Amino acid sequence: MLERSLYNNVLSGVSVSGDLFFYPNPLESINGAKRSEWFGCACCPSNISRFIPAVPGYIYAVNNNDIYVNLYIDGEAEMTLDKTNVQLIQSGDMPWGGNVEITVNPEVAATFTMKIRIPGWARDEVVPGNELYWFKNNSEKQAVVKVNGQTLSEELENGYFNITRNWKKGDVISIDLPMDIRRIVSHENVEGNRGKIALQYGPFVYCSEGVDFSDPSILDLVMFDNSKLNAAKEKNELGEMIVISGKASQTQRMMDGTVKLTNEVDFKAIPYYAWAQRGVTPMVMWYPSNKDVSKPKPAPTIANLSRIDGSINNRSIEAIRDQILPSSSNDKNCQFFHWWPNSNQTEWISYTFDKPYTVSKSKIYWYNDDGGCRRPAAWRLYYLENGKWNEVSGKNEYDTQLHVMNTVDFEPVTTTAVKLEVDLPKDTSSGIHEWIIE
């Protein structure tokens, strides 16, 4: 768990330049994100600056006459046992490769135990017990440990390979850890991960970014169980790293609501720690393994063929036409748009069509978090005619019910644009999950 946190969570929290920081570590981002220089509550930067210099203290541990090797990081260390002082020199190609050498230099020949940790990922274990997460594909290889070239066959004890012997200066422990692309699945009760897989190579968890695809909207990707993947070293603007490549499929929603597989595309994944270093671009870490759990590209409805504008116009405004309906008005697993922190005023959004359409129905699913965003005080619907906004007529009530789609039918109008005007409630704001025009 420490190794996963070190190579993934901690490193992703700070930029490669070392001066920009994340507060959360999201596993998916529809619009992308960027790190911040500072926070009002700045516990994250200070925790990182405190943790990094503490890393050497996690590599080894000593207990009486036992030396624990916990992390594989190049360097030298000295420690005191019951009967002698010992110098350790560690070198190898971890974390990108699985080969490690540890030279053991006791001050005088002495008997003690070297406890060599074999990481869970090198013995088909994502987390202890494999009850929450597990590998879908086990490795065909096993970790190999040698002393002075001789392979050892001792049994693992609590994840450690115990080597007790009379150690002399210059003895060398060689460790060969299997490095494979692994597919991870999680327990069915982790609702957001059902039907999905994550990718791991060695200690690194991987993700994909839109910047590496011809179409950056990558949340529609599907990674089938039999999709062939390759791992190879690449040198890029982020340094040298192992990247995963192969093929994936895209999905799109049809006008009848069904989801269809469309193109096969070139696939690429980078270590999760390296995301959001090359500009703001969508990111995904858990990949659907079938089309039914993907986030397909929207069907070409009137709304999705329109230009969208608003009194607040940011990337989240696209949420109102992503064709993903929430389970409730306060469903934060679905994207939503809001006017927070504005309150006590009128806001608006509009669709400008790609051509004139005759429309007669509007459907809205309001966002409500029972906090800063509540149902609106009132709202109205307008259409554009001869350069002027006119309110629709012959309508039923402008409803503000929560947890349902609020439908307004009105006299048909032929227009090139519609506008939704919203009166925010007293001292709070409002938001929208979805706005459909028919």
Short mmCIF file of C-alpha atoms in Angstrom, two decimals:
data_model
loop_
_atom_site.label_atom_id
_atom_site.label_comp_id
_atom_site.label_asym_id
_atom_site.label_seq_id
_atom_site.Cartn_x
_atom_site.Cartn_y
_atom_site.Cartn_z
CA MET A 1 0.00 0.00 0.00
CA LEU A 2 2.87 2.36 0.75
CA GLU A 3 4.45 1.57 -2.60
CA ARG A 4 1.19 2.25 -4.47
CA SER A 5 0.76 5.52 -2.56
CA LEU A 6 4.35 6.57 -3.20
CA TYR A 7 4.49 5.95 -6.96
CA ASN A 8 0.94 7.01 -7.73
CA ASN A 9 -0.94 9.16 -5.20
CA VAL A 10 1.97 11.19 -3.83
CA LEU A 11 3.68 11.74 -7.18
CA SER A 12 0.44 12.68 -8.94
CA GLY A 13 -0.19 15.31 -6.27
CA VAL A 14 2.78 17.41 -7.38
CA SER A 15 3.83 18.57 -10.85
CA VAL A 16 7.04 17.43 -12.52
CA SER A 17 8.27 21.00 -12.01
CA GLY A 18 7.64 20.59 -8.27
CA ASP A 19 5.71 23.82 -7.73
CA LEU A 20 2.09 22.96 -8.66
CA PHE A 21 -0.22 20.77 -6.58
CA PHE A 22 -3.46 18.79 -6.68
CA TYR A 23 -5.80 18.71 -3.72
CA PRO A 24 -7.77 15.58 -4.75
CA ASN A 25 -6.60 12.66 -6.90
CA PRO A 26 -9.51 12.04 -9.29
CA LEU A 27 -9.56 8.81 -11.28
CA GLU A 28 -11.51 10.35 -14.15
CA SER A 29 -11.89 13.83 -15.58
CA ILE A 30 -14.26 14.64 -18.43
CA ASN A 31 -12.80 18.07 -19.05
CA GLY A 32 -9.32 17.70 -17.59
CA ALA A 33 -7.72 19.59 -14.71
CA LYS A 34 -4.64 21.56 -13.78
CA ARG A 35 -2.63 21.76 -10.59
CA SER A 36 -2.70 24.87 -8.42
CA GLU A 37 0.13 27.01 -7.06
CA TRP A 38 -1.45 27.10 -3.60
CA PHE A 39 -4.65 26.48 -1.63
CA GLY A 40 -6.52 28.39 1.02
CA CYS A 41 -6.17 25.29 3.19
CA ALA A 42 -2.69 24.24 2.07
CA CYS A 43 -2.21 20.88 3.81
CA CYS A 44 -1.32 19.09 0.54
CA PRO A 45 1.86 21.01 -0.44
CA SER A 46 3.17 20.86 3.12
CA ASN A 47 2.43 17.14 3.41
CA ILE A 48 4.32 16.47 0.17
CA SER A 49 7.30 18.58 1.23
CA ARG A 50 7.33 16.71 4.54
CA PHE A 51 6.95 13.26 2.98
CA ILE A 52 9.58 13.44 0.20
CA PRO A 53 12.59 13.87 2.54
CA ALA A 54 11.17 11.09 4.74
CA VAL A 55 11.27 8.51 1.92
CA PRO A 56 14.76 7.17 2.82
CA GLY A 57 13.35 6.11 6.18
CA TYR A 58 10.82 3.84 4.46
CA ILE A 59 13.32 1.91 2.33
CA TYR A 60 14.81 -0.17 5.16
CA ALA A 61 13.91 -1.12 8.69
CA VAL A 62 15.85 -2.84 11.47
CA ASN A 63 14.49 -5.03 14.26
CA ASN A 64 17.09 -6.68 16.52
CA ASN A 65 19.12 -8.84 14.12
CA ASP A 66 16.78 -8.50 11.11
CA ILE A 67 17.08 -6.07 8.20
CA TYR A 68 13.88 -5.41 6.22
CA VAL A 69 14.20 -4.30 2.60
CA ASN A 70 10.86 -2.60 1.96
CA LEU A 71 11.35 -0.46 -1.15
CA TYR A 72 13.59 -0.83 -4.16
CA ILE A 73 15.28 2.54 -4.60
CA ASP A 74 18.91 3.04 -5.59
CA GLY A 75 21.21 4.29 -2.87
CA GLU A 76 23.43 3.48 0.09
CA ALA A 77 22.46 2.98 3.71
CA GLU A 78 24.16 2.09 6.97
CA MET A 79 22.50 0.43 9.94
CA THR A 80 23.44 -1.11 13.27
CA LEU A 81 22.51 -4.65 14.26
CA ASP A 82 23.09 -6.49 17.54
CA LYS A 83 26.56 -7.69 16.55
CA THR A 84 27.79 -5.49 13.71
CA ASN A 85 27.27 -2.46 11.54
CA VAL A 86 26.08 -3.15 7.99
CA GLN A 87 26.31 -1.11 4.81
CA LEU A 88 23.83 -1.82 2.01
CA ILE A 89 24.29 -0.63 -1.58
CA GLN A 90 21.19 -0.98 -3.74
CA SER A 91 21.10 -0.57 -7.53
CA GLY A 92 18.89 -1.70 -10.39
CA ASP A 93 16.26 -0.59 -12.88
CA MET A 94 13.28 -0.33 -10.54
CA PRO A 95 10.62 0.96 -10.76
CA TRP A 96 10.57 0.55 -14.58
CA GLY A 97 12.26 -2.85 -14.59
CA GLY A 98 12.25 -5.69 -12.09
CA ASN A 99 15.99 -6.24 -11.59
CA VAL A 100 17.59 -5.21 -8.29
CA GLU A 101 20.99 -5.90 -6.72
CA ILE A 102 21.79 -5.33 -3.05
CA THR A 103 25.41 -5.56 -1.96
CA VAL A 104 25.68 -6.49 1.72
CA ASN A 105 28.79 -5.18 3.50
CA PRO A 106 28.91 -6.09 7.22
CA GLU A 107 31.78 -4.53 9.18
CA VAL A 108 32.76 -8.08 10.18
CA ALA A 109 31.30 -11.40 9.06
CA ALA A 110 28.11 -11.99 11.02
CA THR A 111 24.91 -14.03 11.02
CA PHE A 112 21.69 -12.06 10.58
CA THR A 113 18.51 -12.13 8.50
CA MET A 114 17.85 -10.12 5.36
CA LYS A 115 14.09 -9.89 4.85
CA ILE A 116 13.43 -9.15 1.15
CA ARG A 117 9.93 -7.84 0.41
CA ILE A 118 8.25 -9.29 -2.66
CA PRO A 119 5.63 -6.70 -3.71
CA GLY A 120 2.01 -7.80 -4.02
CA TRP A 121 2.00 -6.98 -7.74
CA ALA A 122 4.88 -9.47 -8.18
CA ARG A 123 2.89 -12.29 -6.54
CA ASP A 124 -0.59 -11.82 -8.06
CA GLU A 125 -1.96 -9.72 -5.21
CA VAL A 126 -3.34 -6.20 -5.70
CA VAL A 127 -4.19 -5.72 -2.03
CA PRO A 128 -3.96 -8.18 0.87
CA GLY A 129 -6.65 -10.84 0.56
CA ASN A 130 -7.62 -9.84 -3.01
CA GLU A 131 -11.17 -9.16 -1.78
CA LEU A 132 -11.57 -5.56 -2.92
CA TYR A 133 -9.28 -5.52 -5.97
CA TRP A 134 -7.65 -8.40 -7.84
CA PHE A 135 -5.78 -9.09 -11.04
CA LYS A 136 -7.85 -10.44 -13.90
CA ASN A 137 -4.72 -11.91 -15.51
CA ASN A 138 -2.09 -13.61 -13.33
CA SER A 139 1.56 -13.52 -14.26
CA GLU A 140 3.20 -16.61 -15.73
CA LYS A 141 6.43 -15.69 -13.93
CA GLN A 142 7.48 -15.68 -10.29
CA ALA A 143 9.91 -13.53 -8.35
CA VAL A 144 13.42 -15.01 -8.21
CA VAL A 145 15.89 -14.23 -5.41
CA LYS A 146 19.56 -15.21 -5.55
CA VAL A 147 22.56 -14.82 -3.26
CA ASN A 148 25.91 -14.69 -5.03
CA GLY A 149 24.25 -16.20 -8.10
CA GLN A 150 22.59 -19.12 -6.31
CA THR A 151 18.79 -19.28 -6.51
CA LEU A 152 17.06 -19.62 -3.16
CA SER A 153 13.86 -21.55 -2.54
CA GLU A 154 12.70 -20.41 0.89
CA GLU A 155 8.98 -19.81 1.40
CA LEU A 156 7.60 -16.28 1.72
CA GLU A 157 6.60 -15.18 5.21
CA ASN A 158 4.18 -12.26 5.42
CA GLY A 159 5.36 -11.09 2.01
CA TYR A 160 9.08 -11.29 2.82
CA PHE A 161 11.75 -13.65 1.55
CA ASN A 162 13.87 -14.41 4.65
CA ILE A 163 17.59 -15.08 4.10
CA THR A 164 19.47 -16.04 7.27
CA ARG A 165 23.15 -16.75 6.80
CA ASN A 166 26.64 -15.75 7.76
CA TRP A 167 27.07 -12.60 5.70
CA LYS A 168 30.45 -11.44 4.47
CA LYS A 169 31.47 -8.18 2.85
CA GLY A 170 30.64 -8.20 -0.86
CA ASP A 171 27.78 -10.70 -0.75
CA VAL A 172 25.20 -9.81 -3.40
CA ILE A 173 21.45 -10.37 -3.31
CA SER A 174 19.85 -10.39 -6.79
CA ILE A 175 16.11 -9.91 -7.16
CA ASP A 176 14.17 -10.44 -10.37
CA LEU A 177 10.55 -9.26 -10.16
CA PRO A 178 8.07 -10.11 -12.96
CA MET A 179 7.00 -7.00 -14.88
CA ASP A 180 3.75 -7.54 -16.77
CA ILE A 181 0.78 -5.48 -17.87
CA ARG A 182 -1.93 -6.42 -15.39
CA ARG A 183 -5.67 -5.83 -15.63
CA ILE A 184 -7.30 -4.96 -12.30
CA VAL A 185 -10.97 -5.45 -11.45
CA SER A 186 -12.77 -4.46 -8.27
CA HIS A 187 -15.57 -5.77 -6.09
CA GLU A 188 -19.11 -5.49 -7.52
CA ASN A 189 -20.08 -3.19 -4.66
CA VAL A 190 -17.73 -0.52 -6.03
CA GLU A 191 -20.52 0.80 -8.23
CA GLY A 192 -18.41 3.15 -10.36
CA ASN A 193 -16.05 0.35 -11.38
CA ARG A 194 -18.57 -2.29 -12.46
CA GLY A 195 -17.65 -3.74 -15.82
CA LYS A 196 -14.38 -1.83 -15.88
CA ILE A 197 -10.68 -2.60 -15.62
CA ALA A 198 -7.61 -0.62 -14.58
CA LEU A 199 -4.07 -1.18 -15.86
CA GLN A 200 -0.94 -1.68 -13.79
CA TYR A 201 2.69 -2.28 -14.75
CA GLY A 202 5.06 -2.97 -11.89
CA PRO A 203 4.14 -0.53 -9.09
CA PHE A 204 2.55 1.98 -11.49
CA VAL A 205 -1.18 2.41 -12.12
CA TYR A 206 -1.90 3.81 -15.58
CA CYS A 207 -4.34 6.25 -17.17
CA SER A 208 -5.06 7.72 -20.59
CA GLU A 209 -5.17 11.40 -21.57
CA GLY A 210 -6.99 12.98 -24.48
CA VAL A 211 -3.80 14.65 -25.68
CA ASP A 212 -2.54 11.23 -26.84
CA PHE A 213 -5.60 10.54 -29.04
CA SER A 214 -6.77 12.03 -32.33
CA ASP A 215 -10.15 12.54 -30.62
CA PRO A 216 -9.45 13.84 -27.08
CA SER A 217 -12.94 12.90 -25.81
CA ILE A 218 -11.74 9.54 -24.50
CA LEU A 219 -14.38 8.61 -21.93
CA ASP A 220 -16.17 6.63 -24.63
CA LEU A 221 -13.27 4.16 -24.91
CA VAL A 222 -13.82 0.42 -24.42
CA MET A 223 -10.93 -1.91 -23.52
CA PHE A 224 -11.95 -5.49 -24.26
CA ASP A 225 -10.52 -8.38 -22.25
CA ASN A 226 -8.80 -9.75 -25.34
CA SER A 227 -7.36 -6.42 -26.49
CA LYS A 228 -3.61 -6.89 -26.95
CA LEU A 229 -1.43 -4.41 -25.07
CA ASN A 230 2.30 -3.72 -25.19
CA ALA A 231 4.65 -2.00 -22.75
CA ALA A 232 7.67 -0.11 -24.07
CA LYS A 233 10.06 2.58 -22.87
CA GLU A 234 9.45 6.06 -24.24
CA LYS A 235 11.27 9.33 -23.78
CA ASN A 236 9.01 12.38 -23.92
CA GLU A 237 8.56 15.80 -22.33
CA LEU A 238 7.84 14.09 -19.00
CA GLY A 239 11.10 12.15 -19.02
CA GLU A 240 11.71 8.47 -19.63
CA MET A 241 8.91 6.09 -18.75
CA ILE A 242 7.16 2.87 -19.72
CA VAL A 243 4.01 3.53 -21.76
CA ILE A 244 1.28 1.04 -22.63
CA SER A 245 -0.10 0.94 -26.16
CA GLY A 246 -2.52 -1.13 -28.20
CA LYS A 247 -6.02 -0.81 -29.63
CA ALA A 248 -9.32 0.27 -28.09
CA SER A 249 -12.84 0.85 -29.40
CA GLN A 250 -15.10 3.91 -29.25
CA THR A 251 -18.83 4.09 -28.57
CA GLN A 252 -21.64 6.41 -29.57
CA ARG A 253 -25.24 6.78 -28.48
CA MET A 254 -27.78 6.38 -31.27
CA MET A 255 -30.92 8.49 -31.68
CA ASP A 256 -33.00 5.58 -30.35
CA GLY A 257 -30.96 5.56 -27.13
CA THR A 258 -28.94 2.42 -27.83
CA VAL A 259 -25.13 2.40 -27.64
CA LYS A 260 -23.07 1.25 -30.62
CA LEU A 261 -19.40 0.36 -31.03
CA THR A 262 -17.86 2.60 -33.69
CA ASN A 263 -14.17 3.00 -34.51
CA GLU A 264 -11.14 1.06 -33.36
CA VAL A 265 -8.45 3.56 -32.36
CA ASP A 266 -4.80 3.55 -31.33
CA PHE A 267 -4.62 3.34 -27.54
CA LYS A 268 -2.02 4.79 -25.19
CA ALA A 269 -1.71 4.90 -21.40
CA ILE A 270 0.86 6.67 -19.22
CA PRO A 271 1.61 6.29 -15.50
CA TYR A 272 -1.09 8.01 -13.46
CA TYR A 273 1.43 10.25 -11.69
CA ALA A 274 2.23 11.92 -15.03
CA TRP A 275 -1.29 13.08 -15.92
CA ALA A 276 -2.22 16.78 -16.25
CA GLN A 277 1.38 17.74 -17.07
CA ARG A 278 0.76 18.51 -20.76
CA GLY A 279 -2.17 20.90 -20.63
CA VAL A 280 -5.83 20.48 -19.69
CA THR A 281 -7.21 17.36 -21.36
CA PRO A 282 -9.70 14.58 -20.46
CA MET A 283 -8.36 11.66 -18.40
CA VAL A 284 -9.64 8.18 -17.58
CA MET A 285 -8.15 5.47 -15.36
CA TRP A 286 -10.92 2.82 -15.14
CA TYR A 287 -11.68 1.57 -18.66
CA PRO A 288 -15.06 0.01 -19.56
CA SER A 289 -14.62 -3.56 -20.80
CA ASN A 290 -18.00 -3.52 -22.58
CA LYS A 291 -20.00 -0.84 -24.37
CA ASP A 292 -22.88 -0.85 -21.87
CA VAL A 293 -20.81 0.76 -19.10
CA SER A 294 -19.02 3.25 -21.35
CA LYS A 295 -19.80 6.96 -21.60
CA PRO A 296 -20.64 7.07 -25.32
CA LYS A 297 -20.36 10.13 -27.48
CA PRO A 298 -23.76 11.84 -27.52
CA ALA A 299 -26.30 11.22 -30.27
CA PRO A 300 -26.61 14.08 -32.78
CA THR A 301 -29.65 15.71 -31.18
CA ILE A 302 -30.65 19.35 -31.66
CA ALA A 303 -28.81 20.29 -28.45
CA ASN A 304 -25.64 18.46 -29.42
CA LEU A 305 -25.52 20.05 -32.86
CA SER A 306 -25.87 23.52 -31.33
CA ARG A 307 -23.49 26.13 -30.00
CA ILE A 308 -23.93 26.49 -26.28
CA ASP A 309 -23.56 29.79 -24.38
CA GLY A 310 -24.35 31.04 -20.91
CA SER A 311 -24.09 33.85 -18.40
CA ILE A 312 -21.34 31.65 -16.94
CA ASN A 313 -19.58 29.87 -19.76
CA ASN A 314 -17.02 27.28 -18.67
CA ARG A 315 -16.19 23.69 -19.55
CA SER A 316 -18.77 22.22 -17.17
CA ILE A 317 -21.60 23.73 -19.24
CA GLU A 318 -21.18 20.78 -21.64
CA ALA A 319 -22.64 18.54 -18.90
CA ILE A 320 -26.18 19.70 -19.71
CA ARG A 321 -26.11 17.88 -23.07
CA ASP A 322 -23.94 14.82 -22.38
CA GLN A 323 -27.08 12.59 -22.46
CA ILE A 324 -26.14 10.92 -19.16
CA LEU A 325 -29.08 11.09 -16.77
CA PRO A 326 -28.38 11.11 -13.03
CA SER A 327 -29.93 8.77 -10.49
CA SER A 328 -31.12 11.81 -8.50
CA SER A 329 -30.75 15.58 -8.48
CA ASN A 330 -27.82 15.34 -6.05
CA ASP A 331 -26.01 12.59 -7.99
CA LYS A 332 -22.40 13.82 -8.03
CA ASN A 333 -21.22 10.85 -10.09
CA CYS A 334 -22.79 12.57 -13.11
CA GLN A 335 -21.44 15.80 -14.51
CA PHE A 336 -23.54 18.90 -13.83
CA PHE A 337 -23.48 22.63 -14.48
CA HIS A 338 -24.16 25.31 -11.84
CA TRP A 339 -24.05 29.07 -11.30
CA TRP A 340 -22.53 28.89 -7.81
CA PRO A 341 -21.52 31.08 -5.99
CA ASN A 342 -23.98 33.49 -7.65
CA SER A 343 -27.35 33.97 -5.93
CA ASN A 344 -30.31 36.40 -5.84
CA GLN A 345 -30.04 37.17 -9.57
CA THR A 346 -31.08 35.94 -13.01
CA GLU A 347 -28.81 33.67 -15.08
CA TRP A 348 -29.21 32.10 -18.52
CA ILE A 349 -27.98 29.47 -20.98
CA SER A 350 -28.81 29.14 -24.68
CA TYR A 351 -28.59 26.76 -27.62
CA THR A 352 -27.88 28.30 -31.05
CA PHE A 353 -28.90 25.70 -33.63
CA ASP A 354 -26.90 24.64 -36.66
CA LYS A 355 -30.00 25.38 -38.78
CA PRO A 356 -33.66 26.36 -38.17
CA TYR A 357 -35.68 23.72 -36.30
CA THR A 358 -39.32 23.51 -35.33
CA VAL A 359 -39.37 22.79 -31.60
CA SER A 360 -42.21 22.31 -29.10
CA LYS A 361 -40.76 20.63 -25.99
CA SER A 362 -38.12 21.32 -23.33
CA LYS A 363 -36.90 18.85 -20.68
CA ILE A 364 -34.78 19.83 -17.68
CA TYR A 365 -33.26 17.80 -14.86
CA TRP A 366 -32.29 20.18 -12.06
CA TYR A 367 -29.16 19.79 -9.94
CA ASN A 368 -29.59 20.16 -6.18
CA ASP A 369 -26.98 19.40 -3.50
CA ASP A 370 -29.07 20.62 -0.52
CA GLY A 371 -26.30 23.12 0.12
CA GLY A 372 -25.08 25.88 -2.18
CA CYS A 373 -27.30 24.75 -5.06
CA ARG A 374 -31.10 24.44 -4.77
CA ARG A 375 -34.05 24.34 -7.16
CA PRO A 376 -34.53 27.71 -8.91
CA ALA A 377 -37.04 30.27 -7.70
CA ALA A 378 -38.46 30.49 -11.24
CA TRP A 379 -37.48 29.98 -14.85
CA ARG A 380 -38.64 30.83 -18.37
CA LEU A 381 -38.04 29.61 -21.92
CA TYR A 382 -37.50 31.90 -24.92
CA TYR A 383 -37.01 31.43 -28.66
CA LEU A 384 -35.27 33.76 -31.10
CA GLU A 385 -37.43 35.48 -33.74
CA ASN A 386 -36.18 38.30 -35.98
CA GLY A 387 -33.33 39.02 -33.59
CA LYS A 388 -35.63 39.26 -30.56
CA TRP A 389 -36.18 36.82 -27.67
CA ASN A 390 -39.86 35.89 -27.23
CA GLU A 391 -41.22 33.67 -24.47
CA VAL A 392 -42.85 30.44 -25.68
CA SER A 393 -46.65 30.29 -25.43
CA GLY A 394 -49.33 27.68 -24.79
CA LYS A 395 -47.06 26.06 -22.25
CA ASN A 396 -47.78 24.01 -19.17
CA GLU A 397 -46.24 25.00 -15.83
CA TYR A 398 -42.51 25.75 -15.54
CA ASP A 399 -41.83 23.03 -13.00
CA THR A 400 -38.90 22.75 -10.58
CA GLN A 401 -39.36 19.22 -9.27
CA LEU A 402 -36.23 17.41 -8.13
CA HIS A 403 -35.11 13.88 -9.07
CA VAL A 404 -37.24 13.86 -12.24
CA MET A 405 -37.17 15.32 -15.74
CA ASN A 406 -39.31 18.48 -15.84
CA THR A 407 -41.09 18.66 -19.20
CA VAL A 408 -42.61 21.80 -20.72
CA ASP A 409 -44.77 21.51 -23.87
CA PHE A 410 -45.42 24.68 -25.85
CA GLU A 411 -46.80 25.88 -29.17
CA PRO A 412 -44.42 24.81 -31.97
CA VAL A 413 -42.00 27.52 -33.11
CA THR A 414 -39.45 27.50 -35.92
CA THR A 415 -36.28 29.16 -34.68
CA THR A 416 -32.49 29.14 -34.73
CA ALA A 417 -31.99 29.49 -30.96
CA VAL A 418 -33.63 28.94 -27.56
CA LYS A 419 -32.75 30.46 -24.22
CA LEU A 420 -33.37 29.28 -20.68
CA GLU A 421 -33.61 32.07 -18.09
CA VAL A 422 -33.31 31.11 -14.42
CA ASP A 423 -34.09 33.18 -11.29
CA LEU A 424 -31.74 31.90 -8.61
CA PRO A 425 -33.22 31.22 -5.16
CA LYS A 426 -32.59 33.50 -2.20
CA ASP A 427 -29.01 33.30 -0.91
CA THR A 428 -28.27 30.09 -2.84
CA SER A 429 -27.56 29.09 -6.40
CA SER A 430 -28.96 26.58 -8.91
CA GLY A 431 -27.66 24.03 -11.39
CA ILE A 432 -28.66 21.69 -14.22
CA HIS A 433 -27.85 18.07 -14.98
CA GLU A 434 -29.46 17.89 -18.43
CA TRP A 435 -31.38 20.19 -20.81
CA ILE A 436 -33.09 18.60 -23.83
CA ILE A 437 -34.86 20.41 -26.67
CA GLU A 438 -37.25 18.55 -28.99
#
